[in-house]
GROMACS .gro file of C-alpha atoms in nm:
model
  506
    1MET     CA    1  10.721   1.896  21.096
    2HIS     CA    2  11.025   2.068  20.955
    3TYR     CA    3  11.137   1.740  20.806
    4LEU     CA    4  10.813   1.705  20.607
    5GLN     CA    5  10.843   2.057  20.471
    6PHE     CA    6  11.201   1.995  20.362
    7LEU     CA    7  11.099   1.670  20.194
    8SER     CA    8  10.814   1.831  19.998
    9LEU     CA    9  11.045   2.110  19.881
   10ALA     CA   10  11.295   1.856  19.752
   11VAL     CA   11  11.022   1.672  19.563
   12LEU     CA   12  10.910   1.995  19.395
   13LEU     CA   13  11.266   2.074  19.289
   14LEU     CA   14  11.305   1.729  19.139
   15MET     CA   15  10.979   1.768  18.944
   16CYS     CA   16  11.088   2.105  18.807
   17ASN     CA   17  11.422   1.969  18.694
   18ALA     CA   18  11.249   1.673  18.528
   19ARG     CA   19  11.013   1.909  18.338
   20LYS     CA   20  11.308   2.121  18.225
   21SER     CA   21  11.492   1.815  18.103
   22VAL     CA   22  11.182   1.706  17.906
   23TYR     CA   23  11.154   2.053  17.744
   24ARG     CA   24  11.527   2.049  17.671
   25ARG     CA   25  11.511   1.712  17.496
   26ASN     CA   26  11.197   1.795  17.295
   27SER     CA   27  11.252   2.166  17.230
   28PRO     CA   28  11.290   2.127  16.846
   29SER     CA   29  10.967   1.930  16.828
   30LEU     CA   30  10.787   2.175  17.052
   31ARG     CA   31  10.906   2.467  16.846
   32ARG     CA   32  10.783   2.298  16.530
   33LEU     CA   33  10.449   2.235  16.697
   34THR     CA   34  10.409   2.598  16.791
   35ARG     CA   35  10.461   2.698  16.426
   36ASN     CA   36  10.170   2.473  16.327
   37TYR     CA   37   9.918   2.623  16.566
   38ASP     CA   38   9.678   2.905  16.514
   39TRP     CA   39   9.560   3.055  16.841
   40GLU     CA   40   9.210   3.156  16.948
   41VAL     CA   41   9.047   3.283  17.267
   42ASP     CA   42   8.832   3.031  17.455
   43GLU     CA   43   8.523   3.099  17.665
   44HIS     CA   44   8.734   3.171  17.975
   45GLY     CA   45   8.948   3.433  17.802
   46ALA     CA   46   9.253   3.211  17.768
   47LEU     CA   47   9.439   3.121  17.447
   48ARG     CA   48   9.408   2.774  17.299
   49PRO     CA   49   9.569   2.634  16.982
   50ILE     CA   50   9.379   2.549  16.666
   51ILE     CA   51   9.547   2.234  16.549
   52ASN     CA   52   9.594   2.165  16.176
   53PRO     CA   53   9.637   1.788  16.141
   54ALA     CA   54   9.839   1.812  15.819
   55LYS     CA   55  10.089   2.051  15.972
   56VAL     CA   56  10.119   1.851  16.288
   57GLU     CA   57  10.182   1.533  16.095
   58ARG     CA   58  10.450   1.695  15.886
   59ALA     CA   59  10.618   1.858  16.187
   60THR     CA   60  10.622   1.555  16.406
   61LYS     CA   61  10.749   1.303  16.151
   62ASN     CA   62  11.118   1.228  16.120
   63CYS     CA   63  11.230   1.429  15.808
   64ALA     CA   64  11.565   1.534  15.662
   65ASN     CA   65  11.669   1.895  15.695
   66ASP     CA   66  11.839   2.113  15.429
   67SER     CA   67  12.194   2.061  15.547
   68PHE     CA   68  12.159   1.685  15.544
   69ILE     CA   69  12.004   1.690  15.197
   70LEU     CA   70  12.276   1.915  15.048
   71GLY     CA   71  12.552   1.710  15.208
   72THR     CA   72  12.405   1.389  15.067
   73ILE     CA   73  12.340   1.500  14.706
   74MET     CA   74  12.665   1.694  14.670
   75SER     CA   75  12.890   1.417  14.803
   76ASN     CA   76  12.907   1.232  14.470
   77TYR     CA   77  12.799   1.512  14.232
   78ASN     CA   78  13.003   1.583  13.915
   79ARG     CA   79  12.941   1.935  13.776
   80HIS     CA   80  13.115   1.852  13.447
   81LYS     CA   81  12.873   1.573  13.356
   82ILE     CA   82  12.575   1.667  13.139
   83PRO     CA   83  12.261   1.554  13.324
   84GLY     CA   84  12.113   1.255  13.146
   85GLY     CA   85  12.337   1.304  12.841
   86GLN     CA   86  12.103   1.565  12.692
   87VAL     CA   87  11.923   1.849  12.867
   88GLU     CA   88  11.618   2.052  12.770
   89VAL     CA   89  11.640   2.406  12.905
   90SER     CA   90  11.329   2.622  12.931
   91VAL     CA   91  11.386   3.000  12.926
   92GLU     CA   92  11.157   3.278  13.042
   93VAL     CA   93  11.223   3.654  13.049
   94TRP     CA   94  11.048   3.930  13.242
   95VAL     CA   95  11.131   4.284  13.135
   96GLN     CA   96  11.157   4.510  13.437
   97GLU     CA   97  11.246   4.842  13.274
   98ILE     CA   98  11.376   4.984  12.945
   99THR     CA   99  11.595   5.279  13.037
  100THR     CA  100  11.742   5.439  12.724
  101ILE     CA  101  11.758   5.416  12.345
  102SER     CA  102  12.048   5.596  12.180
  103ASP     CA  103  12.023   5.718  11.820
  104ILE     CA  104  12.393   5.799  11.805
  105THR     CA  105  12.523   5.455  11.908
  106SER     CA  106  12.216   5.258  11.786
  107ASP     CA  107  12.163   5.059  12.105
  108PHE     CA  108  11.930   5.033  12.405
  109GLN     CA  109  11.956   4.946  12.773
  110LEU     CA  110  11.714   4.745  12.982
  111ASP     CA  111  11.682   4.552  13.310
  112ILE     CA  112  11.541   4.201  13.299
  113TYR     CA  113  11.481   3.888  13.506
  114ILE     CA  114  11.576   3.573  13.316
  115TYR     CA  115  11.470   3.227  13.434
  116GLU     CA  116  11.625   2.895  13.329
  117THR     CA  117  11.478   2.558  13.418
  118TRP     CA  118  11.619   2.212  13.352
  119HIS     CA  119  11.611   1.866  13.508
  120ASP     CA  120  11.917   1.714  13.676
  121PRO     CA  121  11.857   1.356  13.800
  122ALA     CA  122  12.169   1.369  14.016
  123LEU     CA  123  12.000   1.632  14.237
  124ASN     CA  124  11.692   1.422  14.316
  125TYR     CA  125  11.640   1.405  14.693
  126ALA     CA  126  11.280   1.291  14.721
  127PHE     CA  127  11.394   0.955  14.862
  128LEU     CA  128  11.552   1.130  15.162
  129ASN     CA  129  11.212   1.216  15.313
  130PRO     CA  130  11.281   1.592  15.309
  131CYS     CA  131  11.107   1.839  15.534
  132LYS     CA  132  11.080   2.078  15.235
  133TYR     CA  133  11.033   1.982  14.874
  134ASN     CA  134  11.227   2.281  14.742
  135LEU     CA  135  11.557   2.427  14.854
  136SER     CA  136  11.614   2.801  14.814
  137LEU     CA  137  11.987   2.864  14.776
  138ASN     CA  138  12.226   3.140  14.671
  139SER     CA  139  12.488   3.182  14.399
  140VAL     CA  140  12.763   3.011  14.599
  141LEU     CA  141  12.614   2.667  14.551
  142LEU     CA  142  12.525   2.744  14.186
  143GLU     CA  143  12.896   2.750  14.104
  144LYS     CA  144  12.918   2.386  14.213
  145LEU     CA  145  12.634   2.268  13.985
  146TRP     CA  146  12.618   2.195  13.613
  147THR     CA  147  12.473   2.487  13.415
  148PRO     CA  148  12.408   2.530  13.041
  149ASN     CA  149  12.653   2.823  13.030
  150SER     CA  150  12.408   3.038  12.840
  151CYS     CA  151  12.466   3.404  12.753
  152PHE     CA  152  12.349   3.690  12.531
  153ILE     CA  153  12.574   3.657  12.230
  154ASN     CA  154  12.495   3.997  12.071
  155SER     CA  155  12.489   4.216  12.380
  156LYS     CA  156  12.737   4.501  12.411
  157THR     CA  157  12.741   4.477  12.792
  158ALA     CA  158  12.575   4.240  13.038
  159ASP     CA  159  12.605   4.285  13.414
  160ILE     CA  160  12.444   4.106  13.708
  161HIS     CA  161  12.306   4.345  13.965
  162LYS     CA  162  12.511   4.332  14.284
  163SER     CA  163  12.321   4.554  14.524
  164PRO     CA  164  12.366   4.459  14.805
  165PHE     CA  165  12.470   4.110  14.689
  166PRO     CA  166  12.472   3.924  14.355
  167ASN     CA  167  12.109   3.903  14.240
  168ILE     CA  168  12.115   3.530  14.161
  169PHE     CA  169  11.847   3.294  14.286
  170LEU     CA  170  11.871   2.913  14.286
  171MET     CA  171  11.598   2.666  14.372
  172ILE     CA  172  11.628   2.286  14.366
  173TYR     CA  173  11.312   2.076  14.375
  174ALA     CA  174  11.288   1.728  14.526
  175ASN     CA  175  11.260   1.563  14.183
  176GLY     CA  176  11.590   1.721  14.069
  177THR     CA  177  11.449   2.018  13.877
  178VAL     CA  178  11.680   2.321  13.888
  179TRP     CA  179  11.539   2.672  13.860
  180THR     CA  180  11.772   2.975  13.831
  181ASN     CA  181  11.690   3.343  13.821
  182TYR     CA  182  11.927   3.627  13.725
  183ARG     CA  183  11.862   4.001  13.741
  184LEU     CA  184  12.064   4.158  13.459
  185LYS     CA  185  12.137   4.497  13.311
  186LEU     CA  186  12.189   4.463  12.935
  187GLN     CA  187  12.290   4.685  12.647
  188GLY     CA  188  12.195   4.551  12.307
  189PRO     CA  189  12.199   4.663  11.942
  190CYS     CA  190  11.916   4.832  11.753
  191ILE     CA  191  11.836   4.837  11.383
  192MET     CA  192  11.755   5.195  11.281
  193ASP     CA  193  11.635   5.304  10.939
  194LEU     CA  194  11.615   5.682  10.958
  195THR     CA  195  11.460   5.730  10.613
  196LYS     CA  196  11.131   5.834  10.775
  197PHE     CA  197  11.284   6.009  11.074
  198PRO     CA  198  11.113   6.134  11.295
  199PHE     CA  199  10.821   5.910  11.196
  200ASP     CA  200  11.019   5.586  11.198
  201ASN     CA  201  11.018   5.264  11.399
  202VAL     CA  202  11.316   5.108  11.574
  203THR     CA  203  11.373   4.736  11.631
  204CYS     CA  204  11.609   4.617  11.906
  205SER     CA  205  11.692   4.252  11.972
  206LEU     CA  206  11.883   4.028  12.212
  207THR     CA  207  11.982   3.668  12.136
  208PHE     CA  208  12.025   3.408  12.410
  209GLU     CA  209  12.196   3.072  12.360
  210SER     CA  210  12.423   2.818  12.524
  211PHE     CA  211  12.783   2.914  12.469
  212ASN     CA  212  12.937   2.567  12.519
  213TYR     CA  213  12.677   2.306  12.420
  214ASN     CA  214  12.517   2.243  12.081
  215THR     CA  215  12.177   2.090  12.016
  216ASP     CA  216  12.308   1.734  12.068
  217GLU     CA  217  12.373   1.819  12.433
  218VAL     CA  218  12.146   2.112  12.520
  219LYS     CA  219  11.812   2.200  12.363
  220MET     CA  220  11.680   2.542  12.448
  221ASP     CA  221  11.327   2.670  12.403
  222TRP     CA  222  11.095   2.941  12.530
  223SER     CA  223  10.854   2.864  12.808
  224GLU     CA  224  10.481   2.924  12.774
  225ASN     CA  225  10.516   3.281  12.902
  226GLY     CA  226  10.817   3.355  12.683
  227VAL     CA  227  10.893   3.725  12.719
  228GLN     CA  228  10.665   3.931  12.942
  229LYS     CA  229  10.652   4.288  13.069
  230MET     CA  230  10.639   4.362  13.439
  231ARG     CA  231  10.446   4.682  13.364
  232ASP     CA  232  10.160   4.709  13.118
  233LYS     CA  233  10.279   5.030  12.955
  234MET     CA  234  10.645   5.105  12.898
  235GLU     CA  235  10.734   5.446  12.756
  236LEU     CA  236  11.047   5.650  12.717
  237ALA     CA  237  11.081   6.022  12.655
  238ASP     CA  238  11.092   5.979  12.277
  239TYR     CA  239  10.993   5.613  12.224
  240GLU     CA  240  10.698   5.390  12.295
  241LEU     CA  241  10.720   5.011  12.318
  242VAL     CA  242  10.479   4.867  12.062
  243ASP     CA  243  10.534   4.492  12.082
  244ILE     CA  244  10.772   4.215  12.193
  245HIS     CA  245  10.837   3.907  11.979
  246LYS     CA  246  11.001   3.580  12.077
  247ILE     CA  247  11.186   3.383  11.811
  248ARG     CA  248  11.360   3.045  11.819
  249ASN     CA  249  11.612   2.965  11.548
  250THR     CA  250  11.861   2.690  11.483
  251GLU     CA  251  12.189   2.830  11.360
  252GLU     CA  252  12.474   2.635  11.208
  253TYR     CA  253  12.828   2.681  11.336
  254PRO     CA  254  13.149   2.489  11.256
  255ALA     CA  255  13.101   2.286  11.576
  256GLY     CA  256  12.739   2.194  11.505
  257TYR     CA  257  12.393   2.346  11.546
  258TRP     CA  258  12.289   2.579  11.824
  259HIS     CA  259  11.948   2.693  11.938
  260GLU     CA  260  11.915   3.070  11.950
  261LEU     CA  261  11.637   3.238  12.145
  262THR     CA  262  11.582   3.594  12.027
  263MET     CA  263  11.359   3.852  12.188
  264SER     CA  264  11.278   4.144  11.958
  265PHE     CA  265  11.150   4.479  12.086
  266GLU     CA  266  10.965   4.707  11.845
  267PHE     CA  267  10.959   5.077  11.934
  268LYS     CA  268  10.774   5.364  11.774
  269ARG     CA  269  10.935   5.707  11.785
  270ARG     CA  270  10.726   5.978  11.948
  271ALA     CA  271  10.742   6.275  11.709
  272GLY     CA  272  10.590   6.534  11.943
  273TRP     CA  273  10.923   6.694  12.033
  274TYR     CA  274  11.027   6.728  11.670
  275ILE     CA  275  10.692   6.879  11.571
  276LEU     CA  276  10.725   7.143  11.841
  277GLN     CA  277  11.094   7.213  11.785
  278ALA     CA  278  11.127   7.175  11.407
  279TYR     CA  279  10.804   7.168  11.211
  280LEU     CA  280  10.600   7.442  11.379
  281PRO     CA  281  10.892   7.694  11.388
  282THR     CA  282  10.958   7.635  11.018
  283TYR     CA  283  10.591   7.701  10.942
  284LEU     CA  284  10.622   8.035  11.120
  285THR     CA  285  10.951   8.115  10.945
  286ILE     CA  286  10.800   8.046  10.603
  287CYS     CA  287  10.500   8.267  10.678
  288ILE     CA  288  10.730   8.548  10.796
  289SER     CA  289  10.922   8.531  10.468
  290TRP     CA  290  10.593   8.587  10.281
  291ILE     CA  291  10.530   8.915  10.461
  292SER     CA  292  10.788   9.080  10.234
  293PHE     CA  293  10.551   9.040   9.937
  294ALA     CA  294  10.310   9.289  10.095
  295LEU     CA  295  10.570   9.557  10.171
  296GLY     CA  296  10.596   9.681   9.811
  297SER     CA  297  10.890   9.750   9.586
  298LYS     CA  298  11.008  10.055   9.782
  299ALA     CA  299  11.087   9.864  10.107
  300ILE     CA  300  11.384   9.670   9.969
  301PRO     CA  301  11.598   9.693  10.290
  302ALA     CA  302  11.314   9.568  10.511
  303ARG     CA  303  11.234   9.284  10.272
  304THR     CA  304  11.599   9.185  10.254
  305MET     CA  305  11.622   9.172  10.634
  306LEU     CA  306  11.314   8.949  10.657
  307GLY     CA  307  11.441   8.706  10.396
  308VAL     CA  308  11.795   8.677  10.528
  309ASN     CA  309  11.682   8.640  10.891
  310SER     CA  310  11.435   8.368  10.792
  311LEU     CA  311  11.706   8.176  10.610
  312LEU     CA  312  11.948   8.204  10.902
  313ALA     CA  313  11.685   8.094  11.154
  314MET     CA  314  11.600   7.787  10.949
  315THR     CA  315  11.967   7.696  10.909
  316PHE     CA  316  12.016   7.718  11.286
  317GLN     CA  317  11.713   7.496  11.352
  318PHE     CA  318  11.834   7.237  11.104
  319GLY     CA  319  12.180   7.225  11.259
  320ASN     CA  320  12.037   7.191  11.608
  321ILE     CA  321  11.835   6.884  11.507
  322ILE     CA  322  12.094   6.692  11.307
  323ARG     CA  323  12.351   6.741  11.584
  324ASN     CA  324  12.184   6.461  11.783
  325LEU     CA  325  12.152   6.218  11.492
  326PRO     CA  326  12.398   5.969  11.343
  327ARG     CA  327  12.581   6.075  11.030
  328VAL     CA  328  12.401   5.859  10.777
  329SER     CA  329  12.457   5.895  10.404
  330TYR     CA  330  12.092   5.874  10.295
  331VAL     CA  331  11.824   6.142  10.304
  332LYS     CA  332  11.591   6.155  10.604
  333ALA     CA  333  11.239   6.293  10.620
  334ILE     CA  334  11.354   6.583  10.835
  335ASP     CA  335  11.620   6.663  10.572
  336VAL     CA  336  11.359   6.681  10.298
  337TRP     CA  337  11.144   6.911  10.510
  338MET     CA  338  11.416   7.152  10.620
  339LEU     CA  339  11.586   7.174  10.280
  340SER     CA  340  11.254   7.230  10.104
  341CYS     CA  341  11.160   7.507  10.348
  342MET     CA  342  11.501   7.667  10.299
  343THR     CA  343  11.440   7.650   9.923
  344PHE     CA  344  11.111   7.838   9.964
  345VAL     CA  345  11.287   8.110  10.162
  346PHE     CA  346  11.568   8.128   9.907
  347CYS     CA  347  11.316   8.159   9.624
  348SER     CA  348  11.152   8.448   9.806
  349LEU     CA  349  11.494   8.616   9.815
  350LEU     CA  350  11.531   8.560   9.439
  351GLU     CA  351  11.190   8.718   9.388
  352LEU     CA  352  11.305   9.013   9.598
  353ALA     CA  353  11.616   9.051   9.381
  354TRP     CA  354  11.399   9.055   9.068
  355VAL     CA  355  11.166   9.318   9.210
  356GLY     CA  356  11.459   9.526   9.331
  357TYR     CA  357  11.616   9.514   8.987
  358LEU     CA  358  11.296   9.639   8.823
  359SER     CA  359  11.234   9.917   9.073
  360ARG     CA  360  11.587  10.052   9.100
  361GLU     CA  361  11.656  10.425   9.038
  362GLU     CA  362  11.832  10.480   8.704
  363GLU     CA  363  12.066  10.776   8.671
  364PRO     CA  364  12.005  11.006   8.369
  365THR     CA  365  12.252  10.940   8.090
  366ALA     CA  366  12.505  11.213   8.015
  367SER     CA  367  12.478  11.404   7.690
  368LYS     CA  368  12.724  11.290   7.435
  369ALA     CA  369  12.988  11.550   7.351
  370LEU     CA  370  13.005  11.664   6.996
  371PRO     CA  371  13.326  11.645   6.801
  372CYS     CA  372  13.527  11.963   6.778
  373SER     CA  373  13.465  11.996   6.404
  374GLN     CA  374  13.087  11.994   6.453
  375VAL     CA  375  13.077  12.273   6.708
  376ALA     CA  376  12.959  12.595   6.552
  377PRO     CA  377  13.173  12.901   6.617
  378LYS     CA  378  13.039  13.142   6.869
  379PRO     CA  379  12.908  13.465   6.719
  380ALA     CA  380  13.062  13.788   6.839
  381HIS     CA  381  12.731  13.916   6.957
  382PRO     CA  382  12.472  13.647   7.026
  383PRO     CA  383  12.131  13.739   6.895
  384PRO     CA  384  11.852  13.780   7.138
  385VAL     CA  385  11.648  13.471   7.202
  386GLN     CA  386  11.275  13.490   7.149
  387GLN     CA  387  11.019  13.272   7.323
  388SER     CA  388  10.748  13.101   7.122
  389ALA     CA  389  10.423  12.993   7.276
  390ASN     CA  390  10.411  12.666   7.085
  391SER     CA  391  10.774  12.577   7.129
  392THR     CA  392  10.874  12.306   7.373
  393VAL     CA  393  11.223  12.454   7.412
  394ILE     CA  394  11.277  12.742   7.651
  395ARG     CA  395  11.563  12.974   7.560
  396ARG     CA  396  11.760  13.188   7.803
  397GLN     CA  397  11.721  13.562   7.835
  398LYS     CA  398  12.006  13.803   7.798
  399GLN     CA  399  12.023  13.858   8.170
  400PRO     CA  400  12.093  13.559   8.398
  401LYS     CA  401  11.802  13.435   8.601
  402ASN     CA  402  11.977  13.282   8.895
  403GLU     CA  403  12.310  13.216   9.055
  404GLU     CA  404  12.373  12.902   8.851
  405GLU     CA  405  12.346  13.081   8.523
  406SER     CA  406  12.570  13.362   8.651
  407ALA     CA  407  12.830  13.102   8.743
  408LEU     CA  408  12.805  12.941   8.403
  409LEU     CA  409  12.838  13.280   8.230
  410SER     CA  410  13.143  13.356   8.437
  411LEU     CA  411  13.306  13.046   8.293
  412ARG     CA  412  13.338  13.214   7.953
  413ASP     CA  413  13.650  13.396   8.067
  414ASN     CA  414  13.787  13.098   8.267
  415ASP     CA  415  14.055  12.932   8.059
  416TYR     CA  416  14.100  12.646   8.307
  417GLY     CA  417  13.736  12.531   8.323
  418TYR     CA  418  13.721  12.590   8.700
  419ILE     CA  419  13.386  12.554   8.882
  420PRO     CA  420  13.358  12.693   9.231
  421PRO     CA  421  13.304  12.443   9.517
  422GLY     CA  422  12.939  12.374   9.602
  423PHE     CA  423  12.823  12.374   9.245
  424GLY     CA  424  12.750  12.053   9.066
  425LEU     CA  425  12.470  11.942   9.300
  426ASN     CA  426  12.217  12.028   9.035
  427GLY     CA  427  12.149  11.778   8.760
  428ASN     CA  428  12.211  12.031   8.485
  429LEU     CA  429  12.547  12.125   8.631
  430ALA     CA  430  12.629  11.753   8.665
  431SER     CA  431  12.567  11.704   8.294
  432ALA     CA  432  12.768  12.013   8.224
  433MET     CA  433  13.058  11.874   8.424
  434LYS     CA  434  13.043  11.553   8.223
  435SER     CA  435  13.074  11.751   7.903
  436PHE     CA  436  13.398  11.901   8.034
  437SER     CA  437  13.558  11.560   8.007
  438SER     CA  438  13.448  11.520   7.645
  439SER     CA  439  13.673  11.539   7.345
  440CYS     CA  440  13.610  11.909   7.298
  441SER     CA  441  13.708  12.024   7.642
  442CYS     CA  442  14.005  12.184   7.485
  443GLU     CA  443  13.789  12.474   7.367
  444PRO     CA  444  13.641  12.650   7.670
  445THR     CA  445  13.417  12.878   7.470
  446ASN     CA  446  13.238  12.599   7.284
  447VAL     CA  447  13.202  12.400   7.607
  448VAL     CA  448  13.037  12.686   7.788
  449ASN     CA  449  12.789  12.736   7.509
  450MET     CA  450  12.696  12.368   7.515
  451MET     CA  451  12.650  12.367   7.894
  452LEU     CA  452  12.429  12.672   7.884
  453ASP     CA  453  12.213  12.530   7.609
  454GLU     CA  454  12.180  12.197   7.796
  455ALA     CA  455  12.106  12.365   8.128
  456GLU     CA  456  11.833  12.578   7.979
  457THR     CA  457  11.666  12.305   7.772
  458ILE     CA  458  11.416  12.037   7.883
  459PRO     CA  459  11.458  11.723   7.668
  460ALA     CA  460  11.160  11.611   7.471
  461SER     CA  461  11.219  11.245   7.566
  462THR     CA  462  11.121  11.296   7.932
  463SER     CA  463  10.776  11.151   7.883
  464SER     CA  464  10.913  10.833   7.726
  465SER     CA  465  11.163  10.774   8.011
  466LEU     CA  466  10.892  10.819   8.274
  467SER     CA  467  10.659  10.577   8.099
  468ARG     CA  468  10.938  10.316   8.087
  469LYS     CA  469  10.992  10.353   8.462
  470GLN     CA  470  10.623  10.321   8.525
  471ARG     CA  471  10.611  10.003   8.323
  472ARG     CA  472  10.891   9.856   8.535
  473GLU     CA  473  10.707   9.955   8.853
  474ILE     CA  474  10.388   9.792   8.728
  475LEU     CA  475  10.577   9.471   8.642
  476ALA     CA  476  10.735   9.462   8.988
  477HIS     CA  477  10.393   9.505   9.146
  478LYS     CA  478  10.254   9.221   8.936
  479ILE     CA  479  10.539   8.992   9.041
  480ASP     CA  480  10.462   9.061   9.408
  481SER     CA  481  10.092   9.005   9.349
  482VAL     CA  482  10.153   8.670   9.181
  483SER     CA  483  10.403   8.563   9.449
  484VAL     CA  484  10.152   8.630   9.726
  485PHE     CA  485   9.934   8.350   9.588
  486MET     CA  486  10.189   8.129   9.415
  487PHE     CA  487  10.423   8.069   9.713
  488PRO     CA  488  10.146   7.959   9.959
  489PHE     CA  489   9.985   7.744   9.690
  490LEU     CA  490  10.309   7.562   9.613
  491PHE     CA  491  10.382   7.522   9.984
  492VAL     CA  492  10.040   7.364  10.040
  493LEU     CA  493  10.103   7.119   9.755
  494PHE     CA  494  10.440   7.032   9.906
  495ASN     CA  495  10.278   6.967  10.248
  496ILE     CA  496  10.017   6.736  10.098
  497ALA     CA  497  10.280   6.531   9.916
  498TYR     CA  498  10.517   6.527  10.215
  499TRP     CA  499  10.274   6.418  10.485
  500GLN     CA  500  10.100   6.166  10.261
  501HIS     CA  501  10.430   5.999  10.177
  502TYR     CA  502  10.596   5.988  10.519
  503LEU     CA  503  10.287   5.915  10.730
  504ARG     CA  504  10.183   5.628  10.509
  505VAL     CA  505  10.177   5.298  10.699
  506ASN     CA  506  10.417   5.036  10.566
   0.00000   0.00000   0.00000
């Protein structure tokens, strides 16, 4: 009984070992079979495979793996031999992002994916019965293959992204077609015409060609897709991408002809920032300078402050804008605007100077001193002065009326012509002092008589001098009245001409 149990246990162990050996020998095939099954639940709650005949046939047949294929095709491969003698390279570009456009250096930066496709008969492995009809490889093997050695000939910088490894993709198809993909960061030139700045357009371009092979060896052309955007709308802070053009040219060099593939990016400048920071503040500054026309001819200090502050504010705004622009020698649209607005403010200051000149206070002219020979001698006893009702001249009485006359009378006995301090604030005394410096100041008696007569007399020409001052005031008021309408009218005409010219579509 024990012998039978021992025998049955030995048989079971042998069967288990045989099953393990079968699994061990066929484990690759079994693993491939499990990848070709889709599982479902049967009526008993167990899992059963859904068999795809095409997958099973492909997994069970005897096919060549990737290592065998690469070892076979690379054993006799020559990377210096042009495939077939002449190669046609198809190029396709996908724009991932446009990062910056610099007005100072006239260039732009962008990230792109660039695809190159060509046929290399030496890499055909369809006869090896491959398990896969395309091999996905990295940049290490690409260095061992023939490539068209293409590059961007006008780029300032071109770098392959290396995070976390070089972003280079290589795929080889069974018929020998090679497909490469690079992820690049480029910096290229831009053509900027700032005549209409900030309402201008900017064109940036990059040219791609084979560096080593002319058209007799390598022919390059765009694919059907050409240049495409990975996002529908690409915008920067101050630019908007309008369109992308693809161009194919044949250029002549000393070594032959080369195909050049150019992708051109057209950008339109977004003028919103400049309108808010330059145009609207200048409108306000111009309007502030016009306020001085309503202040009248008496507020010259206030009007001067308004005009000078407006001119300084506009100069500061202009300097702040041109600081971020290249130093070009031609006139830009923003230059025309700022200089014209500064001219309007300067003209308002000239108008203020004219009005101030007309409304200034004129000092009364000093009486001319008579020559010594024409001065009548003073009588010993001056006759009394009578007052006539119809006379326009008021004569002095014998007795002094006020302190000023007493001081003037006291000068009769003053041989030195001395006037006490504090006197001379009156206009009559001021004219009297001027007569002291005349040619007859050597005779104190005659001088005193002249000062007394001038101090006690009201000139008959007062009415004419007042009317002349009034005429000047009226003229100044008319100039302000005309300027209130003329300056805005001319500024409106300037705006119509300016915006019509610079916003006109080319």
